[in-house]
PDB file of C-alpha atoms and ligand atoms in Angstrom:
ATOM      1  CA  MET A   1     -14.302  15.165   6.619  1.00  0.00           C
ATOM      2  CA  ARG A   2     -14.170  11.669   5.168  1.00  0.00           C
ATOM      3  CA  SER A   3     -17.335   9.604   5.260  1.00  0.00           C
ATOM      4  CA  PRO A   4     -16.785   5.830   5.649  1.00  0.00           C
ATOM      5  CA  PHE A   5     -19.650   4.801   3.341  1.00  0.00           C
ATOM      6  CA  LYS A   6     -19.614   7.496   0.670  1.00  0.00           C
ATOM      7  CA  THR A   7     -18.940   5.647  -2.564  1.00  0.00           C
ATOM      8  CA  TYR A   8     -16.451   6.583  -5.291  1.00  0.00           C
ATOM      9  CA  GLN A   9     -15.953   5.072  -8.705  1.00  0.00           C
ATOM     10  CA  TRP A  10     -13.778   6.009 -11.635  1.00  0.00           C
ATOM     11  CA  LYS A  11     -13.338   4.702 -15.139  1.00  0.00           C
ATOM     12  CA  SER A  12      -9.896   3.585 -16.210  1.00  0.00           C
ATOM     13  CA  ASN A  13      -9.217   4.063 -19.902  1.00  0.00           C
ATOM     14  CA  LYS A  14      -5.973   2.152 -19.551  1.00  0.00           C
ATOM     15  CA  PHE A  15      -7.662  -0.979 -18.156  1.00  0.00           C
ATOM     16  CA  ALA A  16     -11.030  -0.362 -19.858  1.00  0.00           C
ATOM     17  CA  CYS A  17     -13.111  -0.909 -16.748  1.00  0.00           C
ATOM     18  CA  GLN A  18     -14.529   0.671 -13.616  1.00  0.00           C
ATOM     19  CA  SER A  19     -12.259   1.129 -10.617  1.00  0.00           C
ATOM     20  CA  ASN A  20     -14.286  -1.295  -8.472  1.00  0.00           C
ATOM     21  CA  ASP A  21     -14.391  -4.193 -10.986  1.00  0.00           C
ATOM     22  CA  ILE A  22     -12.856  -6.811  -8.689  1.00  0.00           C
ATOM     23  CA  GLU A  23     -13.257  -9.738 -11.118  1.00  0.00           C
ATOM     24  CA  HIS A  24     -11.345  -7.903 -13.842  1.00  0.00           C
ATOM     25  CA  PHE A  25      -8.720  -6.814 -11.346  1.00  0.00           C
ATOM     26  CA  ARG A  26      -8.193 -10.313  -9.954  1.00  0.00           C
ATOM     27  CA  ALA A  27      -8.099 -11.943 -13.385  1.00  0.00           C
ATOM     28  CA  MET A  28      -5.485  -9.541 -14.708  1.00  0.00           C
ATOM     29  CA  PHE A  29      -3.484  -9.654 -11.488  1.00  0.00           C
ATOM     30  CA  ASP A  30      -3.426 -13.484 -11.485  1.00  0.00           C
ATOM     31  CA  GLU A  31      -2.260 -13.485 -15.090  1.00  0.00           C
ATOM     32  CA  GLU A  32       0.769 -11.356 -14.190  1.00  0.00           C
ATOM     33  CA  ILE A  33       1.457 -13.435 -11.067  1.00  0.00           C
ATOM     34  CA  MET A  34       1.548 -16.567 -13.228  1.00  0.00           C
ATOM     35  CA  ARG A  35       3.832 -14.926 -15.785  1.00  0.00           C
ATOM     36  CA  LEU A  36       6.224 -13.885 -12.994  1.00  0.00           C
ATOM     37  CA  ASP A  37       6.020 -17.325 -11.385  1.00  0.00           C
ATOM     38  CA  MET A  38       5.097 -15.774  -8.022  1.00  0.00           C
ATOM     39  CA  GLN A  39       3.495 -17.797  -5.245  1.00  0.00           C
ATOM     40  CA  LYS A  40       0.189 -17.045  -3.589  1.00  0.00           C
ATOM     41  CA  LYS A  41      -0.168 -17.370   0.171  1.00  0.00           C
ATOM     42  CA  GLU A  42      -3.705 -16.957   1.413  1.00  0.00           C
ATOM     43  CA  LEU A  43      -3.830 -15.407   4.884  1.00  0.00           C
ATOM     44  CA  GLY A  44      -7.571 -15.597   5.366  1.00  0.00           C
ATOM     45  CA  SER A  45     -10.819 -14.333   3.926  1.00  0.00           C
ATOM     46  CA  VAL A  46     -13.568 -11.809   4.622  1.00  0.00           C
ATOM     47  CA  TYR A  47     -17.076 -12.519   3.331  1.00  0.00           C
ATOM     48  CA  GLU A  48     -15.507 -15.222   1.134  1.00  0.00           C
ATOM     49  CA  HIS A  49     -13.037 -12.797  -0.433  1.00  0.00           C
ATOM     50  CA  PRO A  50      -9.461 -14.024   0.040  1.00  0.00           C
ATOM     51  CA  ILE A  51      -6.748 -11.792   1.489  1.00  0.00           C
ATOM     52  CA  ALA A  52      -3.484 -13.012   0.022  1.00  0.00           C
ATOM     53  CA  ILE A  53       0.218 -12.246  -0.198  1.00  0.00           C
ATOM     54  CA  TYR A  54       2.159 -12.894  -3.399  1.00  0.00           C
ATOM     55  CA  ARG A  55       5.928 -13.552  -3.333  1.00  0.00           C
ATOM     56  CA  ASN A  56       8.651 -14.599  -5.697  1.00  0.00           C
ATOM     57  CA  GLU A  57       9.250 -18.323  -5.497  1.00  0.00           C
ATOM     58  CA  HIS A  58      12.921 -18.577  -4.518  1.00  0.00           C
ATOM     59  CA  ILE A  59      13.723 -16.442  -1.501  1.00  0.00           C
ATOM     60  CA  ASP A  60      17.402 -15.495  -1.183  1.00  0.00           C
ATOM     61  CA  ALA A  61      18.368 -14.546   2.380  1.00  0.00           C
ATOM     62  CA  ASP A  62      21.181 -12.313   1.088  1.00  0.00           C
ATOM     63  CA  LEU A  63      18.773 -10.088  -0.829  1.00  0.00           C
ATOM     64  CA  PRO A  64      16.643  -7.290   0.617  1.00  0.00           C
ATOM     65  CA  SER A  65      13.030  -8.172   1.445  1.00  0.00           C
ATOM     66  CA  VAL A  66      10.300  -5.630   0.764  1.00  0.00           C
ATOM     67  CA  LEU A  67       6.539  -5.531   1.014  1.00  0.00           C
ATOM     68  CA  ILE A  68       4.208  -3.376  -1.101  1.00  0.00           C
ATOM     69  CA  CYS A  69       0.560  -3.044  -0.062  1.00  0.00           C
ATOM     70  CA  ALA A  70      -2.600  -1.535  -1.523  1.00  0.00           C
ATOM     71  CA  GLY A  71      -6.284  -1.425  -0.816  1.00  0.00           C
ATOM     72  CA  PHE A  72      -6.574  -0.851   2.897  1.00  0.00           C
ATOM     73  CA  HIS A  73      -9.214   1.741   2.020  1.00  0.00           C
ATOM     74  CA  GLY A  74     -11.784   0.717  -0.572  1.00  0.00           C
ATOM     75  CA  GLU A  75     -12.158   4.063  -2.312  1.00  0.00           C
ATOM     76  CA  GLU A  76      -8.429   4.452  -2.981  1.00  0.00           C
ATOM     77  CA  ALA A  77      -8.486   2.243  -6.059  1.00  0.00           C
ATOM     78  CA  ALA A  78      -5.649   3.752  -8.090  1.00  0.00           C
ATOM     79  CA  ALA A  79      -3.289   2.091  -5.613  1.00  0.00           C
ATOM     80  CA  ASN A  80      -4.563  -1.400  -6.518  1.00  0.00           C
ATOM     81  CA  TRP A  81      -4.573  -0.747 -10.256  1.00  0.00           C
ATOM     82  CA  GLY A  82      -1.191   0.914  -9.893  1.00  0.00           C
ATOM     83  CA  MET A  83       0.179  -2.315  -8.417  1.00  0.00           C
ATOM     84  CA  LEU A  84      -1.212  -4.254 -11.366  1.00  0.00           C
ATOM     85  CA  ASP A  85       0.430  -1.773 -13.741  1.00  0.00           C
ATOM     86  CA  PHE A  86       3.708  -2.045 -11.797  1.00  0.00           C
ATOM     87  CA  ILE A  87       3.901  -5.846 -11.884  1.00  0.00           C
ATOM     88  CA  SER A  88       2.899  -5.961 -15.540  1.00  0.00           C
ATOM     89  CA  GLN A  89       6.176  -4.152 -16.269  1.00  0.00           C
ATOM     90  CA  LEU A  90       8.346  -6.453 -14.118  1.00  0.00           C
ATOM     91  CA  GLN A  91      10.542  -9.230 -15.446  1.00  0.00           C
ATOM     92  CA  THR A  92      11.489 -12.292 -13.387  1.00  0.00           C
ATOM     93  CA  SER A  93      15.108 -11.081 -13.436  1.00  0.00           C
ATOM     94  CA  VAL A  94      14.174  -8.535 -10.723  1.00  0.00           C
ATOM     95  CA  PHE A  95      14.030 -11.441  -8.256  1.00  0.00           C
ATOM     96  CA  GLN A  96      17.807 -11.794  -8.572  1.00  0.00           C
ATOM     97  CA  SER A  97      17.995  -8.452  -6.746  1.00  0.00           C
ATOM     98  CA  VAL A  98      15.081  -8.395  -4.307  1.00  0.00           C
ATOM     99  CA  ASN A  99      12.633 -10.605  -2.421  1.00  0.00           C
ATOM    100  CA  LEU A 100       9.353  -8.949  -3.369  1.00  0.00           C
ATOM    101  CA  SER A 101       6.082  -9.488  -1.532  1.00  0.00           C
ATOM    102  CA  LEU A 102       2.773  -7.967  -2.597  1.00  0.00           C
ATOM    103  CA  LEU A 103      -0.422  -7.455  -0.633  1.00  0.00           C
ATOM    104  CA  PRO A 104      -2.682  -6.171  -3.415  1.00  0.00           C
ATOM    105  CA  LEU A 105      -6.104  -5.923  -1.785  1.00  0.00           C
ATOM    106  CA  VAL A 106      -6.621  -5.769   1.963  1.00  0.00           C
ATOM    107  CA  ASN A 107     -10.220  -4.539   1.972  1.00  0.00           C
ATOM    108  CA  PRO A 108     -12.186  -6.320  -0.778  1.00  0.00           C
ATOM    109  CA  THR A 109     -15.646  -5.415   0.542  1.00  0.00           C
ATOM    110  CA  GLY A 110     -14.714  -1.729   0.541  1.00  0.00           C
ATOM    111  CA  PHE A 111     -13.131  -1.995  -2.923  1.00  0.00           C
ATOM    112  CA  ILE A 112     -16.266  -3.509  -4.475  1.00  0.00           C
ATOM    113  CA  LYS A 113     -18.467  -0.726  -3.114  1.00  0.00           C
ATOM    114  CA  GLY A 114     -15.854   1.991  -3.534  1.00  0.00           C
ATOM    115  CA  TYR A 115     -16.044   3.131   0.073  1.00  0.00           C
ATOM    116  CA  ARG A 116     -13.359   3.664   2.667  1.00  0.00           C
ATOM    117  CA  CYS A 117     -14.088   1.163   5.418  1.00  0.00           C
ATOM    118  CA  ASN A 118     -15.016  -2.508   5.274  1.00  0.00           C
ATOM    119  CA  LYS A 119     -18.573  -3.819   5.164  1.00  0.00           C
ATOM    120  CA  LYS A 120     -18.823  -3.545   8.945  1.00  0.00           C
ATOM    121  CA  GLY A 121     -17.661   0.072   8.932  1.00  0.00           C
ATOM    122  CA  GLN A 122     -14.265  -0.762  10.441  1.00  0.00           C
ATOM    123  CA  ASN A 123     -11.109   1.051   9.293  1.00  0.00           C
ATOM    124  CA  PRO A 124      -8.676  -1.671   8.130  1.00  0.00           C
ATOM    125  CA  ASN A 125      -5.645   0.589   8.649  1.00  0.00           C
ATOM    126  CA  ARG A 126      -6.030   1.075  12.405  1.00  0.00           C
ATOM    127  CA  GLY A 127      -5.609  -1.108  15.462  1.00  0.00           C
ATOM    128  CA  PHE A 128      -2.134  -2.543  14.816  1.00  0.00           C
ATOM    129  CA  GLU A 129      -0.526  -2.313  18.255  1.00  0.00           C
ATOM    130  CA  PHE A 130       3.074  -3.205  19.072  1.00  0.00           C
ATOM    131  CA  ILE A 131       3.629  -3.197  22.820  1.00  0.00           C
ATOM    132  CA  ASN A 132       6.741  -4.478  24.624  1.00  0.00           C
ATOM    133  CA  GLY A 133       7.875  -6.302  21.517  1.00  0.00           C
ATOM    134  CA  GLN A 134       4.512  -7.993  20.996  1.00  0.00           C
ATOM    135  CA  SER A 135       2.007  -7.400  18.226  1.00  0.00           C
ATOM    136  CA  LYS A 136      -1.505  -6.930  19.546  1.00  0.00           C
ATOM    137  CA  ALA A 137      -5.000  -6.166  18.362  1.00  0.00           C
ATOM    138  CA  SER A 138      -7.199  -3.572  20.051  1.00  0.00           C
ATOM    139  CA  ASP A 139     -10.942  -3.031  20.209  1.00  0.00           C
ATOM    140  CA  ILE A 140     -10.816  -1.062  16.928  1.00  0.00           C
ATOM    141  CA  THR A 141      -8.876  -3.688  14.945  1.00  0.00           C
ATOM    142  CA  SER A 142     -10.811  -4.656  11.815  1.00  0.00           C
ATOM    143  CA  ASP A 143     -11.521  -8.196  10.626  1.00  0.00           C
ATOM    144  CA  GLU A 144      -8.831  -7.656   7.974  1.00  0.00           C
ATOM    145  CA  GLY A 145      -6.433  -6.386  10.630  1.00  0.00           C
ATOM    146  CA  LEU A 146      -6.982  -9.485  12.766  1.00  0.00           C
ATOM    147  CA  ILE A 147      -6.060 -11.643   9.777  1.00  0.00           C
ATOM    148  CA  LEU A 148      -2.860  -9.646   9.186  1.00  0.00           C
ATOM    149  CA  LEU A 149      -1.926  -9.681  12.880  1.00  0.00           C
ATOM    150  CA  LYS A 150      -2.240 -13.463  12.911  1.00  0.00           C
ATOM    151  CA  TYR A 151       0.662 -13.428  10.428  1.00  0.00           C
ATOM    152  CA  ALA A 152       2.611 -10.623  12.145  1.00  0.00           C
ATOM    153  CA  LYS A 153       5.902 -12.565  12.319  1.00  0.00           C
ATOM    154  CA  PHE A 154       5.707 -13.514   8.662  1.00  0.00           C
ATOM    155  CA  LEU A 155       4.830  -9.949   7.634  1.00  0.00           C
ATOM    156  CA  GLN A 156       7.722  -8.584   9.695  1.00  0.00           C
ATOM    157  CA  THR A 157      10.123 -10.954   7.937  1.00  0.00           C
ATOM    158  CA  ILE A 158       8.990 -10.135   4.406  1.00  0.00           C
ATOM    159  CA  SER A 159       9.097  -6.359   5.045  1.00  0.00           C
ATOM    160  CA  LYS A 160      12.386  -6.197   6.971  1.00  0.00           C
ATOM    161  CA  ASP A 161      14.124  -3.912   4.453  1.00  0.00           C
ATOM    162  CA  GLY A 162      11.137  -1.714   3.662  1.00  0.00           C
ATOM    163  CA  VAL A 163       7.399  -1.365   3.410  1.00  0.00           C
ATOM    164  CA  LEU A 164       5.359   0.759   1.030  1.00  0.00           C
ATOM    165  CA  THR A 165       1.609   1.069   1.502  1.00  0.00           C
ATOM    166  CA  CYS A 166      -0.187   3.004  -1.191  1.00  0.00           C
ATOM    167  CA  HIS A 167      -3.173   5.125  -0.234  1.00  0.00           C
ATOM    168  CA  GLU A 168      -5.072   7.978  -1.824  1.00  0.00           C
ATOM    169  CA  ASP A 169      -6.554  11.094  -0.279  1.00  0.00           C
ATOM    170  CA  ILE A 170     -10.098  11.474  -1.496  1.00  0.00           C
ATOM    171  CA  LEU A 171     -10.210  15.196  -0.618  1.00  0.00           C
ATOM    172  CA  GLN A 172      -7.049  16.317  -2.382  1.00  0.00           C
ATOM    173  CA  ASN A 173      -5.714  17.782  -5.603  1.00  0.00           C
ATOM    174  CA  GLU A 174      -2.218  17.592  -4.183  1.00  0.00           C
ATOM    175  CA  THR A 175       0.087  14.812  -3.038  1.00  0.00           C
ATOM    176  CA  TYR A 176       1.999  14.038   0.173  1.00  0.00           C
ATOM    177  CA  ILE A 177       3.522  11.081   2.023  1.00  0.00           C
ATOM    178  CA  TYR A 178       4.001   9.674   5.499  1.00  0.00           C
ATOM    179  CA  SER A 179       7.527   8.320   5.794  1.00  0.00           C
ATOM    180  CA  PHE A 180       9.665   6.499   8.317  1.00  0.00           C
ATOM    181  CA  GLU A 181      13.458   6.378   8.508  1.00  0.00           C
ATOM    182  CA  PRO A 182      15.790   5.768  11.474  1.00  0.00           C
ATOM    183  CA  ARG A 183      17.027   9.386  11.587  1.00  0.00           C
ATOM    184  CA  PRO A 184      15.840  12.747  12.956  1.00  0.00           C
ATOM    185  CA  SER A 185      14.672  14.222   9.647  1.00  0.00           C
ATOM    186  CA  PRO A 186      13.674  12.904   6.202  1.00  0.00           C
ATOM    187  CA  GLY A 187      16.626  11.411   4.308  1.00  0.00           C
ATOM    188  CA  LYS A 188      17.293  10.386   0.740  1.00  0.00           C
ATOM    189  CA  PHE A 189      14.693   7.630   0.886  1.00  0.00           C
ATOM    190  CA  SER A 190      11.779   9.893   1.896  1.00  0.00           C
ATOM    191  CA  LEU A 191      12.831  12.631  -0.494  1.00  0.00           C
ATOM    192  CA  SER A 192      13.126  10.341  -3.494  1.00  0.00           C
ATOM    193  CA  MET A 193       9.677   8.876  -2.835  1.00  0.00           C
ATOM    194  CA  ARG A 194       8.125  12.329  -2.448  1.00  0.00           C
ATOM    195  CA  ASP A 195       9.902  13.642  -5.528  1.00  0.00           C
ATOM    196  CA  LYS A 196       8.624  10.768  -7.661  1.00  0.00           C
ATOM    197  CA  LEU A 197       5.027  11.716  -6.816  1.00  0.00           C
ATOM    198  CA  THR A 198       5.640  15.377  -7.635  1.00  0.00           C
ATOM    199  CA  GLU A 199       6.412  14.320 -11.202  1.00  0.00           C
ATOM    200  CA  PHE A 200       2.666  13.578 -11.390  1.00  0.00           C
ATOM    201  CA  PHE A 201       0.942  16.038  -9.018  1.00  0.00           C
ATOM    202  CA  PRO A 202       1.615  19.302  -7.239  1.00  0.00           C
ATOM    203  CA  LEU A 203       2.975  18.935  -3.723  1.00  0.00           C
ATOM    204  CA  ILE A 204       0.634  19.749  -0.875  1.00  0.00           C
ATOM    205  CA  THR A 205       0.810  23.338   0.341  1.00  0.00           C
ATOM    206  CA  ASP A 206       0.073  24.733   3.759  1.00  0.00           C
ATOM    207  CA  GLN A 207      -2.762  22.595   5.160  1.00  0.00           C
ATOM    208  CA  ASP A 208      -3.395  20.118   7.915  1.00  0.00           C
ATOM    209  CA  ILE A 209      -4.089  16.426   7.372  1.00  0.00           C
ATOM    210  CA  ASP A 210      -6.194  15.041  10.212  1.00  0.00           C
ATOM    211  CA  GLY A 211      -4.403  17.410  12.577  1.00  0.00           C
ATOM    212  CA  LEU A 212      -0.899  16.807  11.173  1.00  0.00           C
ATOM    213  CA  TRP A 213       1.081  19.307   9.093  1.00  0.00           C
ATOM    214  CA  PRO A 214       3.273  17.900   6.353  1.00  0.00           C
ATOM    215  CA  THR A 215       6.662  19.601   6.003  1.00  0.00           C
ATOM    216  CA  GLU A 216       7.476  19.953   2.321  1.00  0.00           C
ATOM    217  CA  GLY A 217       5.004  17.183   1.615  1.00  0.00           C
ATOM    218  CA  ILE A 218       6.259  14.760   4.281  1.00  0.00           C
ATOM    219  CA  ILE A 219       4.718  13.701   7.588  1.00  0.00           C
ATOM    220  CA  PHE A 220       7.803  12.148   9.180  1.00  0.00           C
ATOM    221  CA  ASN A 221       8.068   9.348  11.753  1.00  0.00           C
ATOM    222  CA  HIS A 222       4.483   9.680  12.915  1.00  0.00           C
ATOM    223  CA  PHE A 223       3.805   6.449  14.800  1.00  0.00           C
ATOM    224  CA  ASP A 224       0.084   5.741  15.036  1.00  0.00           C
ATOM    225  CA  THR A 225      -1.624   2.309  14.920  1.00  0.00           C
ATOM    226  CA  SER A 226      -1.527   2.087  11.122  1.00  0.00           C
ATOM    227  CA  PHE A 227      -0.149  -1.044   9.441  1.00  0.00           C
ATOM    228  CA  GLU A 228       2.928   0.734   8.064  1.00  0.00           C
ATOM    229  CA  ALA A 229       3.819   2.302  11.431  1.00  0.00           C
ATOM    230  CA  PHE A 230       3.329  -1.112  13.022  1.00  0.00           C
ATOM    231  CA  LEU A 231       5.766  -2.796  10.627  1.00  0.00           C
ATOM    232  CA  VAL A 232       8.391  -0.077  11.066  1.00  0.00           C
ATOM    233  CA  ARG A 233       8.014  -0.226  14.837  1.00  0.00           C
ATOM    234  CA  SER A 234       8.466  -3.982  14.709  1.00  0.00           C
ATOM    235  CA  GLY A 235      11.617  -3.892  12.601  1.00  0.00           C
ATOM    236  CA  SER A 236      11.121  -2.750   9.016  1.00  0.00           C
ATOM    237  CA  ARG A 237      14.073  -0.482   8.179  1.00  0.00           C
ATOM    238  CA  VAL A 238      12.133   2.176   6.245  1.00  0.00           C
ATOM    239  CA  GLY A 239       8.497   2.789   5.379  1.00  0.00           C
ATOM    240  CA  VAL A 240       6.281   4.996   3.291  1.00  0.00           C
ATOM    241  CA  CYS A 241       2.555   5.513   3.146  1.00  0.00           C
ATOM    242  CA  SER A 242       1.867   7.415  -0.070  1.00  0.00           C
ATOM    243  CA  GLU A 243      -1.168   9.600  -0.708  1.00  0.00           C
ATOM    244  CA  THR A 244      -2.075  10.311  -4.308  1.00  0.00           C
ATOM    245  CA  PRO A 245      -4.799  12.942  -4.800  1.00  0.00           C
ATOM    246  CA  ALA A 246      -8.120  11.335  -5.696  1.00  0.00           C
ATOM    247  CA  LEU A 247      -9.457  14.540  -7.272  1.00  0.00           C
ATOM    248  CA  ALA A 248      -6.896  14.075 -10.057  1.00  0.00           C
ATOM    249  CA  ASP A 249      -7.360  11.936 -13.179  1.00  0.00           C
ATOM    250  CA  PHE A 250      -7.708   8.207 -12.391  1.00  0.00           C
ATOM    251  CA  ASP A 251      -5.228   6.913 -14.973  1.00  0.00           C
ATOM    252  CA  GLN A 252      -2.708   9.537 -13.916  1.00  0.00           C
ATOM    253  CA  ARG A 253      -3.068   8.263 -10.344  1.00  0.00           C
ATOM    254  CA  ILE A 254      -2.551   4.684 -11.536  1.00  0.00           C
ATOM    255  CA  ALA A 255       0.605   5.731 -13.379  1.00  0.00           C
ATOM    256  CA  ALA A 256       1.888   7.549 -10.291  1.00  0.00           C
ATOM    257  CA  ASN A 257       1.338   4.561  -7.991  1.00  0.00           C
ATOM    258  CA  SER A 258       3.028   2.253 -10.487  1.00  0.00           C
ATOM    259  CA  ALA A 259       6.032   4.560 -10.825  1.00  0.00           C
ATOM    260  CA  LEU A 260       6.283   4.982  -7.059  1.00  0.00           C
ATOM    261  CA  MET A 261       6.404   1.208  -6.508  1.00  0.00           C
ATOM    262  CA  GLN A 262       9.191   0.930  -9.088  1.00  0.00           C
ATOM    263  CA  THR A 263      11.105   3.792  -7.453  1.00  0.00           C
ATOM    264  CA  PHE A 264      10.722   2.136  -4.050  1.00  0.00           C
ATOM    265  CA  VAL A 265      12.075  -1.214  -5.263  1.00  0.00           C
ATOM    266  CA  ASN A 266      14.933   0.463  -7.161  1.00  0.00           C
ATOM    267  CA  TYR A 267      15.896   2.486  -4.095  1.00  0.00           C
ATOM    268  CA  ILE A 268      15.970  -0.541  -1.798  1.00  0.00           C
ATOM    269  CA  ILE A 269      18.035  -2.574  -4.276  1.00  0.00           C
ATOM    270  CA  ALA A 270      20.508   0.270  -4.851  1.00  0.00           C
ATOM    271  CA  ASN A 271      20.960   0.949  -1.125  1.00  0.00           C
ATOM    272  CA  HIS A 272      21.149  -2.578   0.247  1.00  0.00           C
TER     273      HIS A 272
HETATM  274 NI1   NI B   1      -6.181   5.477   2.885  1.00  0.00          NI
END
């Protein structure tokens, strides 16, 4: 059972800091954003910590538009550092092939403490309702969720060709994904995302995840009130929520998240 306020911290040898060092993370992230000439769009703030989206400057309507997210849960820090590692390997030429949007840190108060929920104990990845074509909050929507829902139309536009949200499973040695595709069973997209992660970790074997049973490492088209399910329900063509195993080495988890983001972008570009 996950506890919302149990704290986790790791040391990254690659970045020479602790996993919850938000100043170091932001400074290095901003440096890469400047190098790539990406634009920052602040959506709001929680306890004076901004929640922002970063996009390439010149949006081309003929190119696919994808959104990559990290940091809904504060103790899943390899996702955030993985995004930093991913963008540090990008060149601006990639923007000739894709409109890329990044949401690097949804839950800053959780990240700083290294615990799952936000400071109020709310789960930032629940409470995204989509009813009769309308996005709606519910009584469990977090402060962060309310900020994102305020920009629902914008988020739907920038994720129309795909969304990847990177999570970690604090209880696991093994990896799995949630995936969404408009078909009855997992297709090439889901399989290629899963297979990328298995280059880094063993695939989950026979066990249930909060009452769901992955089939060959994939929980397919499970529509709950998570952010990724919300975006797919409201129009995003494909989606993945990845789960790297937090019992594995931290730098290995960073490398896996980085590689997965690259695989995701490559797939969308190649199949547009
Ligand atoms: Ni999570």
